């Protein structure tokens, strides 16, 4: 085999490979010789089938395997001899001339092909001692624990039907049927039966719940409400609808006392134990948010430190995944780029930058991990799979078997474990300043994203309000 480099440009490499016909013939003969002892052909004793006969029967199929193995072996040697780290699988270009292909298949001509390689960039790790990141933490107050308990009480309270003569008040729950129309025409998702509405919950479009105050069981009311301008269903956004509402029941919330008996409903022996569990849950949420924020600050700093050429194929793969999700979300929400105050061209440019950032940071973290000899133990991966399986009660074995039989899925479990270890390693190399902040400050970035609206993903069932989701990546 002879491999000649024909291109070295940026992260692209190209080689011209030639494998002599004599080498192909030797490999084909060797494969057929090995096959002779394994096949059973009528009229011949085992191991006595002539090679010429085997060649007529199996020559093309065996040669196809020979050529594939030869190409794989040649590409592997190129990578090893030139100490290349590939960003993607080699791209092989064979001759399209049918006469030449037939000659090669019969080992009458040299195998000649071009292989295009895309390599990972080579870069030096930077000194990080000048980086300072702030690690914000928040303490869980008694008031936050009490607020959580009150919320649990509200969510688990019952409702008692009111007398027919009693009207609905804020906090009451009504069971209603409704038919919605716009300009006298019914619209999709605008009608339903047996819907429960809690006045003051804000779950319906603005103005809908408030107009039910005072309604009694058996009442029929007409409620007029306007869909928000940013409502996900474009055919409803900003339009005023009329709902013919029939009140089937009005129920008042039952009184709930947060005491030891209340705690026992959650499997706790006392209210104090329930408070401890609630505090621990809130602390975990705060700790997770602290981790997210300090990690993002660190990645931002790393992103400013590094600038190098990126493998186009990796960027394209990352962008394709991001863009597919964007299109799926927008389609489900019934939104357009115009609704998001942008154009498809500008959105593509924005998300391509995100893809480039992810690839760049991924390469940096991988290099840091390699040089620091950071490893993820098999038992750590096993534990992570167990945790994932627990998220699917009754299907644990199915989830476990899926990961056990799917190396790619297992690699996807290992990757974030590796990344978190590398982040911890990098944090040990930079200056970390701890700062105690309020809960509001700790979650301020999330609140800002929610207020901004992101590229919205929303429910479209009327008259429920839509909820937004963030578009920005954490990386």
JSON list of N, CA and C in Angstrom, two decimals, residues 147-179:
[
{"chain": "A", "resi": 147, "resn": "UNK", "atom": "N", "xyz": [-43.37, 28.70, 53.47]},
{"chain": "A", "resi": 147, "resn": "UNK", "atom": "CA", "xyz": [-44.06, 28.97, 52.19]},
{"chain": "A", "resi": 147, "resn": "UNK", "atom": "C", "xyz": [-44.24, 27.68, 51.41]},
{"chain": "A", "resi": 148, "resn": "UNK", "atom": "N", "xyz": [-43.21, 26.83, 51.41]},
{"chain": "A", "resi": 148, "resn": "UNK", "atom": "CA", "xyz": [-43.31, 25.55, 50.72]},
{"chain": "A", "resi": 148, "resn": "UNK", "atom": "C", "xyz": [-44.38, 24.67, 51.35]},
{"chain": "A", "resi": 149, "resn": "UNK", "atom": "N", "xyz": [-44.45, 24.67, 52.68]},
{"chain": "A", "resi": 149, "resn": "UNK", "atom": "CA", "xyz": [-45.48, 23.89, 53.37]},
{"chain": "A", "resi": 149, "resn": "UNK", "atom": "C", "xyz": [-46.87, 24.40, 53.03]},
{"chain": "A", "resi": 150, "resn": "UNK", "atom": "N", "xyz": [-47.01, 25.72, 52.98]},
{"chain": "A", "resi": 150, "resn": "UNK", "atom": "CA", "xyz": [-48.31, 26.30, 52.63]},
{"chain": "A", "resi": 150, "resn": "UNK", "atom": "C", "xyz": [-48.70, 25.91, 51.21]},
{"chain": "A", "resi": 151, "resn": "UNK", "atom": "N", "xyz": [-47.72, 25.91, 50.33]},
{"chain": "A", "resi": 151, "resn": "UNK", "atom": "CA", "xyz": [-47.99, 25.52, 48.94]},
{"chain": "A", "resi": 151, "resn": "UNK", "atom": "C", "xyz": [-48.41, 24.06, 48.87]},
{"chain": "A", "resi": 152, "resn": "UNK", "atom": "N", "xyz": [-47.74, 23.22, 49.63]},
{"chain": "A", "resi": 152, "resn": "UNK", "atom": "CA", "xyz": [-48.11, 21.80, 49.69]},
{"chain": "A", "resi": 152, "resn": "UNK", "atom": "C", "xyz": [-49.53, 21.64, 50.23]},
{"chain": "A", "resi": 153, "resn": "UNK", "atom": "N", "xyz": [-49.86, 22.44, 51.21]},
{"chain": "A", "resi": 153, "resn": "UNK", "atom": "CA", "xyz": [-51.21, 22.36, 51.79]},
{"chain": "A", "resi": 153, "resn": "UNK", "atom": "C", "xyz": [-52.25, 22.76, 50.76]},
{"chain": "A", "resi": 154, "resn": "UNK", "atom": "N", "xyz": [-51.97, 23.85, 50.02]},
{"chain": "A", "resi": 154, "resn": "UNK", "atom": "CA", "xyz": [-52.92, 24.30, 48.99]},
{"chain": "A", "resi": 154, "resn": "UNK", "atom": "C", "xyz": [-53.09, 23.23, 47.92]},
{"chain": "A", "resi": 155, "resn": "UNK", "atom": "N", "xyz": [-51.99, 22.63, 47.51]},
{"chain": "A", "resi": 155, "resn": "UNK", "atom": "CA", "xyz": [-52.05, 21.66, 46.43]},
{"chain": "A", "resi": 155, "resn": "UNK", "atom": "C", "xyz": [-52.74, 20.37, 46.84]},
{"chain": "A", "resi": 156, "resn": "UNK", "atom": "N", "xyz": [-52.74, 20.08, 48.13]},
{"chain": "A", "resi": 156, "resn": "UNK", "atom": "CA", "xyz": [-53.33, 18.83, 48.60]},
{"chain": "A", "resi": 156, "resn": "UNK", "atom": "C", "xyz": [-54.66, 19.02, 49.33]},
{"chain": "A", "resi": 157, "resn": "UNK", "atom": "N", "xyz": [-55.17, 20.23, 49.31]},
{"chain": "A", "resi": 157, "resn": "UNK", "atom": "CA", "xyz": [-56.43, 20.48, 50.00]},
{"chain": "A", "resi": 157, "resn": "UNK", "atom": "C", "xyz": [-57.60, 19.95, 49.18]},
{"chain": "A", "resi": 158, "resn": "UNK", "atom": "N", "xyz": [-58.65, 19.66, 49.86]},
{"chain": "A", "resi": 158, "resn": "UNK", "atom": "CA", "xyz": [-59.86, 19.25, 49.18]},
{"chain": "A", "resi": 158, "resn": "UNK", "atom": "C", "xyz": [-60.78, 20.44, 48.96]},
{"chain": "A", "resi": 159, "resn": "UNK", "atom": "N", "xyz": [-61.88, 20.21, 48.26]},
{"chain": "A", "resi": 159, "resn": "UNK", "atom": "CA", "xyz": [-62.89, 21.26, 48.02]},
{"chain": "A", "resi": 159, "resn": "UNK", "atom": "C", "xyz": [-64.25, 20.71, 48.39]},
{"chain": "A", "resi": 160, "resn": "UNK", "atom": "N", "xyz": [-65.01, 21.53, 49.07]},
{"chain": "A", "resi": 160, "resn": "UNK", "atom": "CA", "xyz": [-66.36, 21.14, 49.49]},
{"chain": "A", "resi": 160, "resn": "UNK", "atom": "C", "xyz": [-67.39, 21.94, 48.71]},
{"chain": "A", "resi": 161, "resn": "UNK", "atom": "N", "xyz": [-68.37, 21.26, 48.11]},
{"chain": "A", "resi": 161, "resn": "UNK", "atom": "CA", "xyz": [-69.39, 21.97, 47.32]},
{"chain": "A", "resi": 161, "resn": "UNK", "atom": "C", "xyz": [-70.11, 23.03, 48.16]},
{"chain": "A", "resi": 162, "resn": "UNK", "atom": "N", "xyz": [-70.33, 24.17, 47.55]},
{"chain": "A", "resi": 162, "resn": "UNK", "atom": "CA", "xyz": [-71.10, 25.23, 48.21]},
{"chain": "A", "resi": 162, "resn": "UNK", "atom": "C", "xyz": [-72.58, 25.02, 47.96]},
{"chain": "A", "resi": 163, "resn": "UNK", "atom": "N", "xyz": [-73.39, 25.64, 48.80]},
{"chain": "A", "resi": 163, "resn": "UNK", "atom": "CA", "xyz": [-74.84, 25.61, 48.59]},
{"chain": "A", "resi": 163, "resn": "UNK", "atom": "C", "xyz": [-75.16, 26.32, 47.27]},
{"chain": "A", "resi": 164, "resn": "UNK", "atom": "N", "xyz": [-76.23, 25.90, 46.61]},
{"chain": "A", "resi": 164, "resn": "UNK", "atom": "CA", "xyz": [-76.58, 26.47, 45.32]},
{"chain": "A", "resi": 164, "resn": "UNK", "atom": "C", "xyz": [-76.80, 27.97, 45.39]},
{"chain": "A", "resi": 165, "resn": "UNK", "atom": "N", "xyz": [-77.13, 28.46, 46.56]},
{"chain": "A", "resi": 165, "resn": "UNK", "atom": "CA", "xyz": [-77.40, 29.90, 46.70]},
{"chain": "A", "resi": 165, "resn": "UNK", "atom": "C", "xyz": [-76.12, 30.71, 46.90]},
{"chain": "A", "resi": 166, "resn": "UNK", "atom": "N", "xyz": [-75.00, 30.02, 47.11]},
{"chain": "A", "resi": 166, "resn": "UNK", "atom": "CA", "xyz": [-73.75, 30.73, 47.38]},
{"chain": "A", "resi": 166, "resn": "UNK", "atom": "C", "xyz": [-72.96, 30.93, 46.09]},
{"chain": "A", "resi": 167, "resn": "UNK", "atom": "N", "xyz": [-72.52, 32.17, 45.92]},
{"chain": "A", "resi": 167, "resn": "UNK", "atom": "CA", "xyz": [-71.74, 32.50, 44.73]},
{"chain": "A", "resi": 167, "resn": "UNK", "atom": "C", "xyz": [-70.26, 32.18, 44.91]},
{"chain": "A", "resi": 168, "resn": "UNK", "atom": "N", "xyz": [-69.56, 32.10, 43.79]},
{"chain": "A", "resi": 168, "resn": "UNK", "atom": "CA", "xyz": [-68.13, 31.78, 43.81]},
{"chain": "A", "resi": 168, "resn": "UNK", "atom": "C", "xyz": [-67.31, 32.98, 44.23]},
{"chain": "A", "resi": 169, "resn": "UNK", "atom": "N", "xyz": [-66.25, 32.72, 44.98]},
{"chain": "A", "resi": 169, "resn": "UNK", "atom": "CA", "xyz": [-65.32, 33.77, 45.41]},
{"chain": "A", "resi": 169, "resn": "UNK", "atom": "C", "xyz": [-63.91, 33.38, 44.99]},
{"chain": "A", "resi": 170, "resn": "UNK", "atom": "N", "xyz": [-63.00, 34.33, 45.06]},
{"chain": "A", "resi": 170, "resn": "UNK", "atom": "CA", "xyz": [-61.61, 34.05, 44.72]},
{"chain": "A", "resi": 170, "resn": "UNK", "atom": "C", "xyz": [-61.09, 32.91, 45.60]},
{"chain": "A", "resi": 171, "resn": "UNK", "atom": "N", "xyz": [-60.46, 31.92, 44.96]},
{"chain": "A", "resi": 171, "resn": "UNK", "atom": "CA", "xyz": [-59.98, 30.75, 45.67]},
{"chain": "A", "resi": 171, "resn": "UNK", "atom": "C", "xyz": [-60.89, 29.56, 45.53]},
{"chain": "A", "resi": 172, "resn": "UNK", "atom": "N", "xyz": [-62.15, 29.81, 45.13]},
{"chain": "A", "resi": 172, "resn": "UNK", "atom": "CA", "xyz": [-63.08, 28.70, 44.93]},
{"chain": "A", "resi": 172, "resn": "UNK", "atom": "C", "xyz": [-62.77, 27.99, 43.62]},
{"chain": "A", "resi": 173, "resn": "UNK", "atom": "N", "xyz": [-63.22, 26.75, 43.55]},
{"chain": "A", "resi": 173, "resn": "UNK", "atom": "CA", "xyz": [-63.04, 25.95, 42.34]},
{"chain": "A", "resi": 173, "resn": "UNK", "atom": "C", "xyz": [-64.38, 25.68, 41.70]},
{"chain": "A", "resi": 174, "resn": "UNK", "atom": "N", "xyz": [-64.49, 26.03, 40.43]},
{"chain": "A", "resi": 174, "resn": "UNK", "atom": "CA", "xyz": [-65.73, 25.82, 39.69]},
{"chain": "A", "resi": 174, "resn": "UNK", "atom": "C", "xyz": [-65.52, 24.69, 38.67]},
{"chain": "A", "resi": 175, "resn": "UNK", "atom": "N", "xyz": [-66.56, 23.91, 38.49]},
{"chain": "A", "resi": 175, "resn": "UNK", "atom": "CA", "xyz": [-66.57, 22.93, 37.41]},
{"chain": "A", "resi": 175, "resn": "UNK", "atom": "C", "xyz": [-67.51, 23.47, 36.34]},
{"chain": "A", "resi": 176, "resn": "UNK", "atom": "N", "xyz": [-66.98, 23.63, 35.12]},
{"chain": "A", "resi": 176, "resn": "UNK", "atom": "CA", "xyz": [-67.76, 24.32, 34.08]},
{"chain": "A", "resi": 176, "resn": "UNK", "atom": "C", "xyz": [-67.68, 23.57, 32.75]},
{"chain": "A", "resi": 177, "resn": "UNK", "atom": "N", "xyz": [-68.68, 23.87, 31.91]},
{"chain": "A", "resi": 177, "resn": "UNK", "atom": "CA", "xyz": [-68.63, 23.56, 30.48]},
{"chain": "A", "resi": 177, "resn": "UNK", "atom": "C", "xyz": [-68.54, 24.90, 29.78]},
{"chain": "A", "resi": 178, "resn": "UNK", "atom": "N", "xyz": [-67.83, 24.96, 28.66]},
{"chain": "A", "resi": 178, "resn": "UNK", "atom": "CA", "xyz": [-67.81, 26.23, 27.93]},
{"chain": "A", "resi": 178, "resn": "UNK", "atom": "C", "xyz": [-67.68, 25.99, 26.43]},
{"chain": "A", "resi": 179, "resn": "UNK", "atom": "N", "xyz": [-68.25, 26.92, 25.68]},
{"chain": "A", "resi": 179, "resn": "UNK", "atom": "CA", "xyz": [-68.16, 26.93, 24.22]},
{"chain": "A", "resi": 179, "resn": "UNK", "atom": "C", "xyz": [-67.67, 28.31, 23.82]}
]
